[in-house]
Coordinates of C-alpha atoms in Angstrom, one line a residue:
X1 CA 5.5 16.0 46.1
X2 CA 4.7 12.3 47.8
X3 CA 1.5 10.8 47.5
X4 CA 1.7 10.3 51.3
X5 CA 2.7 12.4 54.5
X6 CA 5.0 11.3 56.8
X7 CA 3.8 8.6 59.0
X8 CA 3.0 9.1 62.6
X9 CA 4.6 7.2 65.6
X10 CA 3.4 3.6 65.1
X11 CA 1.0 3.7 61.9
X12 CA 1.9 3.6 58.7
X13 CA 1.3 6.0 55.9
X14 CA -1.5 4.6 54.0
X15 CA -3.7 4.4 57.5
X16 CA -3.3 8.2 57.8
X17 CA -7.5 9.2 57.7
X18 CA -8.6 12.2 56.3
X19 CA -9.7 15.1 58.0
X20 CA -13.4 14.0 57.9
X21 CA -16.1 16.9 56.2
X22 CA -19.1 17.6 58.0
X23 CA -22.4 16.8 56.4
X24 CA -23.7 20.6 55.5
X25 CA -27.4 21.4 55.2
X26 CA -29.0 22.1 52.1
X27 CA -28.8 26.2 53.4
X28 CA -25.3 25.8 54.0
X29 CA -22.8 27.3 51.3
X30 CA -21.9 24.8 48.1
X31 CA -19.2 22.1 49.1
X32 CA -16.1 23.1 47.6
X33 CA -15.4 20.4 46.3
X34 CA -17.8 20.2 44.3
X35 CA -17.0 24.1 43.0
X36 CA -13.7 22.8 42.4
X37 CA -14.6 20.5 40.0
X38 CA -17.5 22.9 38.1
X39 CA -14.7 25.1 38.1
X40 CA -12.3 22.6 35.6
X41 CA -15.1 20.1 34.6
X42 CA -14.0 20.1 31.3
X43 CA -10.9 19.0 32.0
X44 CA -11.7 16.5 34.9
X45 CA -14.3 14.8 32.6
X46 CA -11.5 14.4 29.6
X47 CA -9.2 13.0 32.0
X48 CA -8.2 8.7 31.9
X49 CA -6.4 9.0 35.3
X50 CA -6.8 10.6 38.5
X51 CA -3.2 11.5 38.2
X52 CA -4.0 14.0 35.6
X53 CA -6.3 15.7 37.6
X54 CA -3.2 16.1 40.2
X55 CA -0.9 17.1 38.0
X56 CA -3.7 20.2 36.6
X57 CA -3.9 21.0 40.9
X58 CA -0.6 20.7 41.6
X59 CA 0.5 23.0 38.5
X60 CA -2.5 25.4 40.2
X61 CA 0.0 25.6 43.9
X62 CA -2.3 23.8 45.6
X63 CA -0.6 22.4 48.6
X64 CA -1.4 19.5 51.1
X65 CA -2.3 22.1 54.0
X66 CA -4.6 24.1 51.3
X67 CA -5.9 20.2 50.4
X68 CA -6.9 19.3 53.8
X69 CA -7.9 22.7 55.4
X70 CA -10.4 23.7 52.4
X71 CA -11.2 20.4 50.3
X72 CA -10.7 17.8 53.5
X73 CA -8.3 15.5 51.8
X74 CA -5.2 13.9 52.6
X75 CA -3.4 15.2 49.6
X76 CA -3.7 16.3 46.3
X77 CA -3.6 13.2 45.2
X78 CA -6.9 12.5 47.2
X79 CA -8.5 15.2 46.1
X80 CA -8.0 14.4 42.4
X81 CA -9.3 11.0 42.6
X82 CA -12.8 12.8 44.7
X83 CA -13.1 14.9 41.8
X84 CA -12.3 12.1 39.3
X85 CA -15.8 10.3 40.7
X86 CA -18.0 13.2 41.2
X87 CA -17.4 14.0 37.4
X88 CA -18.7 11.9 34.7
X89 CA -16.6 10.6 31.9
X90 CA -17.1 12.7 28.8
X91 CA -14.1 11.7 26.1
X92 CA -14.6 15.0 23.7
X93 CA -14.5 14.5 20.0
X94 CA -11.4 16.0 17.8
X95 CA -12.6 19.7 16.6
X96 CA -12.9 19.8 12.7
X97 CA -13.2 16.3 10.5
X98 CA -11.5 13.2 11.7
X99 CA -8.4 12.4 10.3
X100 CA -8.4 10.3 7.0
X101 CA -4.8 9.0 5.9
X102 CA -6.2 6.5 3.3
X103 CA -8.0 9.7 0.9
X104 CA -6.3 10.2 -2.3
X105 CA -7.2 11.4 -5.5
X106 CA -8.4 9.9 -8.0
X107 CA -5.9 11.5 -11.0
X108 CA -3.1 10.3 -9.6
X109 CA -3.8 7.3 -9.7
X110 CA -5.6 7.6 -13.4
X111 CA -2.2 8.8 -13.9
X112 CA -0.1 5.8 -12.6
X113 CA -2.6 2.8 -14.9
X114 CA -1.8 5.0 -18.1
X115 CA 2.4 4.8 -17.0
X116 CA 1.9 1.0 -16.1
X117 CA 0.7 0.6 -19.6
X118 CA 2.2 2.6 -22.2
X119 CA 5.0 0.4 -22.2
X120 CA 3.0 -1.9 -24.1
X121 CA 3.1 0.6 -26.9
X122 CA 6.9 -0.1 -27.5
X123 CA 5.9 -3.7 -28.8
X124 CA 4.4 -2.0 -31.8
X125 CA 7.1 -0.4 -32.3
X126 CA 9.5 -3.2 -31.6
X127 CA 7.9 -5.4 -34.6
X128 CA 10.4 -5.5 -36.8
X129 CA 12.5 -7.2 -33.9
X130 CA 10.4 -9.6 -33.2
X131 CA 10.1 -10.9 -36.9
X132 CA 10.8 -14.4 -38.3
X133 CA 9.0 -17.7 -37.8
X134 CA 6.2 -18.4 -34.8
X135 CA 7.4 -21.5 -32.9
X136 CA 5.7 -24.7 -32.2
X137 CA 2.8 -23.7 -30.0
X138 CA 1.8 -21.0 -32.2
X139 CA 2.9 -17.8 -30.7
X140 CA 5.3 -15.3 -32.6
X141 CA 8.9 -14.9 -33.3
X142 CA 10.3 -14.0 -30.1
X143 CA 7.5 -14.5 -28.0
X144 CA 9.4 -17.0 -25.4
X145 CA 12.4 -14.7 -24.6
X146 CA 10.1 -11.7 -24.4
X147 CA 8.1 -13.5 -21.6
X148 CA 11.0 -15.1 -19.6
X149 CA 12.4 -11.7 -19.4
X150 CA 9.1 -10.5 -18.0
X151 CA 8.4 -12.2 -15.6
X152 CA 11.9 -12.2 -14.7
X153 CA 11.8 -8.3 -14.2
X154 CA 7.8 -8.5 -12.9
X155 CA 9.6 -10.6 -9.7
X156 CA 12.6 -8.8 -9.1
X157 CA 11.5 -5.5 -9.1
X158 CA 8.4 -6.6 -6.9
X159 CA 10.7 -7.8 -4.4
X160 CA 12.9 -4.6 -5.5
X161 CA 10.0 -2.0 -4.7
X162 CA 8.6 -3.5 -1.4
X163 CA 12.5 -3.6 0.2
X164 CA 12.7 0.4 -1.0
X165 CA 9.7 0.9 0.0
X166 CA 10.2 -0.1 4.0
X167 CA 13.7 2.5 3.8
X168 CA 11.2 4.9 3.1
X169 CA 8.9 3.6 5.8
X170 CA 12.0 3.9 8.2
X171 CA 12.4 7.5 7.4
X172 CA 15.8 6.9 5.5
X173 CA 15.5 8.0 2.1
X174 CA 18.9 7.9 1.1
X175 CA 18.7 4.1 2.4
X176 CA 15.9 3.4 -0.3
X177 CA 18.0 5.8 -2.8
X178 CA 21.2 3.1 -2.6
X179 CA 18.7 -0.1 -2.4
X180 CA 17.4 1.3 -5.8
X181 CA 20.5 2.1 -7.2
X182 CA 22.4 -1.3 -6.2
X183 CA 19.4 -3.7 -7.1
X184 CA 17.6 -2.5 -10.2
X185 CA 21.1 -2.8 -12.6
X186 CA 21.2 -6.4 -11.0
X187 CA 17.8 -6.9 -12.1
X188 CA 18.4 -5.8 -15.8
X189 CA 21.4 -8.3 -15.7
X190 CA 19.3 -11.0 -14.4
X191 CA 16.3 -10.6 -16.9
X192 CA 18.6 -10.3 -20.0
X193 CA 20.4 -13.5 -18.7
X194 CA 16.9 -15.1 -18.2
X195 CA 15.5 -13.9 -21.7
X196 CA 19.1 -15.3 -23.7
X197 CA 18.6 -18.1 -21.9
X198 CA 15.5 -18.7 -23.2
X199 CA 16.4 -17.9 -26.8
X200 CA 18.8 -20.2 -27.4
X201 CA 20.6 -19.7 -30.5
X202 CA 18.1 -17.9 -32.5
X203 CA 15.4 -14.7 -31.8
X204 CA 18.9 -12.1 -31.1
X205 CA 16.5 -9.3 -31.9
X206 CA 13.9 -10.7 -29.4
X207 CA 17.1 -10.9 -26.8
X208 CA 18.1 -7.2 -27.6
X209 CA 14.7 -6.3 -27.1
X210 CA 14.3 -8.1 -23.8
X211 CA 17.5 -6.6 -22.7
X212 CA 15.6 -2.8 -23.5
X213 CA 12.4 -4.1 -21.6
X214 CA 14.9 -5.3 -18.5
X215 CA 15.8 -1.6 -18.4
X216 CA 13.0 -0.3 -18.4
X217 CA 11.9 -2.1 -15.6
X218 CA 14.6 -1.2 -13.6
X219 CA 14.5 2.3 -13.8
X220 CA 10.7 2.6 -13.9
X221 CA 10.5 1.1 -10.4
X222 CA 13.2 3.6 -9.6
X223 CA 11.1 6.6 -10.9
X224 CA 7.2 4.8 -9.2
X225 CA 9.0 4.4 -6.0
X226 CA 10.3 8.0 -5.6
X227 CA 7.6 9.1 -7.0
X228 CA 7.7 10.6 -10.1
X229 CA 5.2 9.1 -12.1
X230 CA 4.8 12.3 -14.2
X231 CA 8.6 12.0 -15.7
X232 CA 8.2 8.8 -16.4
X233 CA 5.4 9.9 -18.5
X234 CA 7.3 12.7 -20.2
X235 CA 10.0 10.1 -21.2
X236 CA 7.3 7.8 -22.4
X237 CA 5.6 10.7 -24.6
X238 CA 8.0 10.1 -28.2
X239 CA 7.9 6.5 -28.1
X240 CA 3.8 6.5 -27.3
X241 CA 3.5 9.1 -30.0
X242 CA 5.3 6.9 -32.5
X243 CA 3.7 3.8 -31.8
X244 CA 0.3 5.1 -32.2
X245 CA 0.8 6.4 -35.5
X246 CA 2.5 3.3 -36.2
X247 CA -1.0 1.9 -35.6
X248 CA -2.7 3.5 -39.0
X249 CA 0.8 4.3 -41.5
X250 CA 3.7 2.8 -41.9
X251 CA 7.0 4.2 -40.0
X252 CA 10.8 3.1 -41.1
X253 CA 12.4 0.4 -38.8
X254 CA 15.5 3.2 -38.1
X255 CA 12.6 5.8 -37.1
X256 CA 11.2 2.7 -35.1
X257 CA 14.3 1.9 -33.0
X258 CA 15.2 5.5 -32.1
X259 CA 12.1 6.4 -30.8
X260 CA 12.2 3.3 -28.3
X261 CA 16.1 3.9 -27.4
X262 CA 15.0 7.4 -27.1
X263 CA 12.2 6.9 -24.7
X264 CA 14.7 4.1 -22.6
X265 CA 18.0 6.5 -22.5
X266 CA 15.3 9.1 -21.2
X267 CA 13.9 6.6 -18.5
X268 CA 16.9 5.5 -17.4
X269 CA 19.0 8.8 -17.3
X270 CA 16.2 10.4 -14.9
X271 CA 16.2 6.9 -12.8
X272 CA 20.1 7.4 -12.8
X273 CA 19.9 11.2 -11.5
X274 CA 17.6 10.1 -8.8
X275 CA 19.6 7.8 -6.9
X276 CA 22.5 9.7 -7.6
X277 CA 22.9 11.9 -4.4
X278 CA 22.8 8.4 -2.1
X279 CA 25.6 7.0 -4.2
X280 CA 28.2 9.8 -4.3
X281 CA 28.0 9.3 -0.4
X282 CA 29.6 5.7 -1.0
X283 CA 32.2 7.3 -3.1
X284 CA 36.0 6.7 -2.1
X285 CA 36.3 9.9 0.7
X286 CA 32.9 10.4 1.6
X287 CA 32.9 7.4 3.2
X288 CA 34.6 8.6 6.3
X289 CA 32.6 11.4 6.1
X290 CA 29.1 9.4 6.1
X291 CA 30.5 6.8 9.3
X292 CA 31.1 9.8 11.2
X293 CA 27.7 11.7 10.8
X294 CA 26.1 8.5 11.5
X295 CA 28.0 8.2 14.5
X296 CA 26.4 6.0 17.5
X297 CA 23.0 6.1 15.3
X298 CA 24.2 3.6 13.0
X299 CA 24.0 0.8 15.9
X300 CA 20.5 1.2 16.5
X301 CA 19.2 1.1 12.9
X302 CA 16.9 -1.3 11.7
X303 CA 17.4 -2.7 8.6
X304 CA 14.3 -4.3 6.9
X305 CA 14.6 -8.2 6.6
X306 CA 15.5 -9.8 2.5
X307 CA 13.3 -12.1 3.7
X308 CA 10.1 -10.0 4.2
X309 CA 10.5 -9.0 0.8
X310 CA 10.3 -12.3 -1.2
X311 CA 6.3 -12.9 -0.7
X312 CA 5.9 -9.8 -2.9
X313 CA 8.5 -11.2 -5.2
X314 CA 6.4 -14.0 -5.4
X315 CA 3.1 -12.5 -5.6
X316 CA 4.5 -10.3 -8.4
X317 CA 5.6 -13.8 -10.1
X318 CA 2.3 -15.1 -9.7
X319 CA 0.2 -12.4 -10.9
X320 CA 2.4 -11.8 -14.0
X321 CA 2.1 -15.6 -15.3
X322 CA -1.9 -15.1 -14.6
X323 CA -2.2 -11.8 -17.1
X324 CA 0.8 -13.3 -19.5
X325 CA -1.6 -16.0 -20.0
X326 CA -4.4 -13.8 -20.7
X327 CA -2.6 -12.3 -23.3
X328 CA -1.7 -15.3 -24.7
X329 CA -4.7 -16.4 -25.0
X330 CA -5.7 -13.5 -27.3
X331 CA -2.6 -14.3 -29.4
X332 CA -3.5 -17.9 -30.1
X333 CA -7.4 -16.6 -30.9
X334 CA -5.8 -14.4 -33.1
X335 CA -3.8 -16.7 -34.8
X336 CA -0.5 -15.5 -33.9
X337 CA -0.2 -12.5 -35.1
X338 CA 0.2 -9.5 -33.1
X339 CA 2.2 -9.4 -30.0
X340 CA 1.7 -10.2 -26.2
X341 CA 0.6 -6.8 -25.7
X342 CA -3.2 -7.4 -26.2
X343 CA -6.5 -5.9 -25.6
X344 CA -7.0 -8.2 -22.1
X345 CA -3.5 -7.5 -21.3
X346 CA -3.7 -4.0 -21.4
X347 CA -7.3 -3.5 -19.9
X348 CA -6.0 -5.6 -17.0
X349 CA -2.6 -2.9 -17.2
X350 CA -4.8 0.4 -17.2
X351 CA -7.5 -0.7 -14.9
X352 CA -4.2 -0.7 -12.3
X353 CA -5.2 3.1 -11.5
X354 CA -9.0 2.3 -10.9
X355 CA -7.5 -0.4 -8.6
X356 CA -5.1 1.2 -6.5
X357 CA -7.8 4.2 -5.9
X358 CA -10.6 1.7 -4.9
X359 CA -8.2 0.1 -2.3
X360 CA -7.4 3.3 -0.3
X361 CA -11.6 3.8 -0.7
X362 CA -11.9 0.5 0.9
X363 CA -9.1 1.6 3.6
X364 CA -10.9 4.8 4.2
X365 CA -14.3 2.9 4.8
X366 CA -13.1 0.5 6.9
X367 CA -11.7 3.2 9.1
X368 CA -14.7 5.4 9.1
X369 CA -16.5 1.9 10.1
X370 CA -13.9 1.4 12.9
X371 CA -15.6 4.5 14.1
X372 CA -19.1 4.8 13.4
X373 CA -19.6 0.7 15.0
X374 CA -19.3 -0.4 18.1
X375 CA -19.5 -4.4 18.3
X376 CA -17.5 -6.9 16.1
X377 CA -20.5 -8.2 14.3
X378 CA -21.7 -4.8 13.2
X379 CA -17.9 -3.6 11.8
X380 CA -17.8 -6.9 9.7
X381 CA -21.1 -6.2 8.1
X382 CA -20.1 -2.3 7.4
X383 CA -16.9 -3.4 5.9
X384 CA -18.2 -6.2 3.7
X385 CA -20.5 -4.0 2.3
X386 CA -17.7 -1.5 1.2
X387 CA -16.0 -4.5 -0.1
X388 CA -18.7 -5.9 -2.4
X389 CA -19.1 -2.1 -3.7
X390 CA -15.4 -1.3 -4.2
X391 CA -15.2 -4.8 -5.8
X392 CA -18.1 -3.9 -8.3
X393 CA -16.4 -0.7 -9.3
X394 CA -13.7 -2.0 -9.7
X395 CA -14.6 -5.1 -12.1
X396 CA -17.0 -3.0 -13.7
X397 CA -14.1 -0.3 -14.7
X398 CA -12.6 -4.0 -16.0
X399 CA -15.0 -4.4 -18.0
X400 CA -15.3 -0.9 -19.8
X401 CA -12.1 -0.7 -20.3
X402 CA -11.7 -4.4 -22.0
X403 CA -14.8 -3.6 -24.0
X404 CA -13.2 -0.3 -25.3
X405 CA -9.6 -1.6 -26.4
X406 CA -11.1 -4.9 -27.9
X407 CA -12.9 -1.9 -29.9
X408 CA -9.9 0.3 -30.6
X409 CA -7.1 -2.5 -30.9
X410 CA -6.8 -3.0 -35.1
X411 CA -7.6 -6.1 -35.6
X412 CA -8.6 -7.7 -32.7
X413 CA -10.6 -10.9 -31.9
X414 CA -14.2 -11.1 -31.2
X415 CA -14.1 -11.3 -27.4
X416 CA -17.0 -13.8 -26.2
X417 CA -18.8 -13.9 -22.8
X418 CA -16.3 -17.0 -21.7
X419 CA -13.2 -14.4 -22.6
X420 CA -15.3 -11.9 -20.9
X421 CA -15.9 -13.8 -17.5
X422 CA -12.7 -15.0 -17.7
X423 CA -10.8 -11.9 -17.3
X424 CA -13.4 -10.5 -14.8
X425 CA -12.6 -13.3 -12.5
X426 CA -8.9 -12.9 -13.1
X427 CA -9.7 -8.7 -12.3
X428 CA -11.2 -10.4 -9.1
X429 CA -8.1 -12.5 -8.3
X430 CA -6.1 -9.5 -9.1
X431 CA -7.9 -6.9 -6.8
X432 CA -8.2 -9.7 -4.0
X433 CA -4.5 -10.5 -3.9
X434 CA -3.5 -6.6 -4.1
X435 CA -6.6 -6.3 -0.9
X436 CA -4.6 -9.1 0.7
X437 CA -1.3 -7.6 0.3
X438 CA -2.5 -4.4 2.4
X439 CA -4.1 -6.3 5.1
X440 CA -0.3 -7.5 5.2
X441 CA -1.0 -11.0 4.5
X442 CA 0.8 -10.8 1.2
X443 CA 1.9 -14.9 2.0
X444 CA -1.2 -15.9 1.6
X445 CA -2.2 -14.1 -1.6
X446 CA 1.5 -15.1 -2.9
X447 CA 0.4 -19.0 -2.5
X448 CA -2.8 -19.0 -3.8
X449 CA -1.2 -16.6 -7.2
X450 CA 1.5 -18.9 -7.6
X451 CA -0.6 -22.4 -6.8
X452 CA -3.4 -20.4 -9.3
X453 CA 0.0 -20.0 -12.2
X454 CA 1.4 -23.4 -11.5
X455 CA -2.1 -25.3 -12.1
X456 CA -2.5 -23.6 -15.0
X457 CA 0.2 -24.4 -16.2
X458 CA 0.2 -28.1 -15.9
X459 CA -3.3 -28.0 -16.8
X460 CA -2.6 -26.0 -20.2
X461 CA 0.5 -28.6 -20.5
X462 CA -1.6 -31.6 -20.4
X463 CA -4.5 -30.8 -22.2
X464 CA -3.7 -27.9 -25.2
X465 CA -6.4 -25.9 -26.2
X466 CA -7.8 -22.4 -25.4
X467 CA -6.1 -21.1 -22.2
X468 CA -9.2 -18.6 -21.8
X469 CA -11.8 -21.8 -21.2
X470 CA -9.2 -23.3 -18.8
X471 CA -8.4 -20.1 -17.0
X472 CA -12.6 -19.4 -16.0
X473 CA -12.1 -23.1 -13.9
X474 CA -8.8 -21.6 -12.1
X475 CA -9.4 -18.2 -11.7
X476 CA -12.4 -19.1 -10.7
X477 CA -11.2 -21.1 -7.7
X478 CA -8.3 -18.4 -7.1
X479 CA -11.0 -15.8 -6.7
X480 CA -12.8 -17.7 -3.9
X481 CA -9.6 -18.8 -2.2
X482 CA -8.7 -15.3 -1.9
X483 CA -12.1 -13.6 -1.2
X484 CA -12.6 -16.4 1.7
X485 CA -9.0 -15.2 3.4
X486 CA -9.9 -11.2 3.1
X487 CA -13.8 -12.3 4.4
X488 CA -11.9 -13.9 7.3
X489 CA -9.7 -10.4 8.0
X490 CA -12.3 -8.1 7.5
X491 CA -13.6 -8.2 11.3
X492 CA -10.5 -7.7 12.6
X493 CA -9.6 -4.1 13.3
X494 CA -5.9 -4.7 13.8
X495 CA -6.2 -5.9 9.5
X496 CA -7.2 -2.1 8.8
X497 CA -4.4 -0.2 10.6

């Protein structure tokens, strides 16, 4: 149906005047109109558009002739735009609790701080490896290589996790499956080049072991991305076992290295049957096969940028050289001995799960502030006060947790209150920069990490001493950087999508 009749001899359609309604006295019957619009008020006052109201009249069979004869309108059309001003606006609320996509439990990610750090059990294990001589600046055997390859994996599989991750954003699973599979052996190549590298002709035992931790790496980012944090943990179970009992007797260096090679064939065999359905497809035959069920489809797929994933590369870099040095610091007050995975070190590791929950608490606030507020200022001032309390929790958890494995680590150092704040304002750089990374401003939070790393380490460079006293000045300045960028984001609703 037109929104006009036909136009008469000499006017034009929209001069066409409506048959005009006669003012009726207060005895006279109710306007119908106005029963018309009692009758679907409900609907009239949830409408955005007169249109709507048309389309609920026309889907009703009410024609022009009815419109004019009964109601006095020109058309429906008319008629939905009298009854669109006659009824106020009244937008109902969604029945039952509004939707929340940032809730998720806390266990889960309990769960995914305990994977991120029993890893650090297998350098207990790994001792006899890492024996011989400390080098120059005090460290142990086989410190240097371990570290290279680290950070090497900590960066690539940053980078790694982010590009699988936006497959699965894209809805193409199978996508993410082949990104996984192609780039995490790369990875493992890369780090164990990085860590021999870095031996040079001695520590072989610290290179084999580097080449285990690449490995790892690899296929752990496999298993996090798809999501099965609870295998990983299975696989993890004999060499955590081992390790802790390695803690109080004494274990053979045979029982040693098959409990780790155990735990890594594990890790990597379930990694290897996870990707394995996206692979076959690229086997010689199914090929054909895949091209054709794509079909047309395959034109209009986006592929997610390289380039969008090197700021988490970055930030991962960043971030690792910041907790490597915390544990390094704890190796120098301890007078080299031990390894790099120390009390700070694995505090800052475990305190991963409180961190990750406490973000999508933030998330969820800042939503149910989107909706409870209703000018710019007032939004700002309910998220910043979700901020400063998700912030306490979470450097509070720090700070339990540091307390409780200086306590249970044999042999640890005394940790003082400049260790202390120093590792709480590194928590706050941490928690800042993963805040950051949500908002999507990930480029800024990889500058000021890798700006924070690089300072440190000139500054450690030129003047030698305890990296804990220089690291309160930098991650002090760090931690404002970044809480000034999420305090400018925090009033902006499109940050909190």
């Amino acid at each position: 149906m037109s929104r006009d009749l036909p136009a008469p001899p000499g006017g034009r359609p929209d001069t066409l005047s409506a048959v005009p309604r006669q003012r009726r006295p207060r005895w006279a019957a109710p306007d119908p109109v106005d029963q018309l619009a009692e009758r679907h008020r409900e609907f009239i006052a949830a409408a955005v558009h007169p249109d709507e109201i048309a389309a609920l009249l026309e889907s009703d069979g009410m024609s022009d002739d009815r419109t004019r004869e009964r109601y006095g309108c020109r058309n429906s059309f008319a008629l939905a735009e009298e009854l669109y001003e006659r009824v106020e606006r009244a937008h109902p609320e969604p029945s039952g609790p509004a939707p929340d996509p940032w809730r998720i439990g806390l266990l889960g990610c309990l769960l995914r701080g305990v994977v991120f750090a029993l890893p650090g059990l297998a350098y207990v294990l790994g001792a006899p490896l890492l024996a011989g001589p400390g080098d120059g600046s005090g460290l142990p055997a086989g410190t240097v290589p371990l570290l290279a390859g680290a950070l090497c994996g900590w960066m690539w599989n940053q980078g790694l996790a982010h590009r699988a991750y936006s497959w699965l954003g894209l809805g193409d699973r199978d996508a993410c499956r082949r990104a996984l599979a192609g780039g995490a052996p790369v990875g493992a190549l890369l780090c164990t080049a990085v860590a021999r590298l870095a031996a040079g002709d001695g520590d072989p035992g610290a290179v084999f072991f580097a080449a285990g931790e690449a490995c790892y790496l690899g296929a752990a980012t496999v298993l996090l991305v798809l999501g099965r944090e609870r295998a990983l943990l299975y696989s993890l179970s004999p060499m955590t076992a081992g390790a802790l009992f390695a803690l109080v007797q004494p274990v053979p260096v045979w029982a040693r290295l098959s409990l780790l090679a155990g735990s890594l064939a594990a890790v990597v065999l379930l990694a290897a049957r996870e990707v394995a359905p996206a692979v076959r497809q690229l086997r010689p035959g199914s090929v054909t096969l895949l091209a054709a069920s794509d079909g047309a489809e395959e034109k209009d797929r986006v592929s997610p940028r390289l380039a969008a994933s090197l700021p988490y590369a970055f930030f991962g870099l960043g971030i690792g050289v910041l907790v490597l040095y915390a544990a390094v610091g704890d190796v120098i007050a301890h007078e080299g001995r031990g390894s790099v995975a120390t009390p700070a070190a694995v505090a800052l590791t475990l305190s991963m799960g409180p961190a990750e929950w406490l973000l999508y608490r933030f998330r969820s606030g800042g939503l149910a502030g989107l909706r409870a507020t209703s000018t710019p200022g007032a939004f700002w001032r309910a998220t910043t006060v979700t901020l400063v309390q998700c912030m306490a929790c979470y450097l509070a958890s720090l700070l339990i947790l540091a307390h409780a494995t200086a306590a249970l680590w044999p042999g640890a150092p005394r940790l003082d209150a400049v260790h202390f704040a120093g590792l709480l304002l590194l928590g706050a750089v941490l928690w800042t920069g993963l805040l950051l990374q949500s908002f999507g401003a990930v480029l800024g939070a990889a500058a000021v990490c890798c700006a924070t790393a690089l300072t440190q380490t000139v500054a450690l460079a030129a003047y030698p001493g305890d990296p804990h006293a220089v690291g309160l000045l930098v991650y002090g300045g760090a931690a404002t950087l970044q809480a000034t960028l999420v305090c400018g984001l925090l009033g902006r609703a499109t940050a909190h999508r």
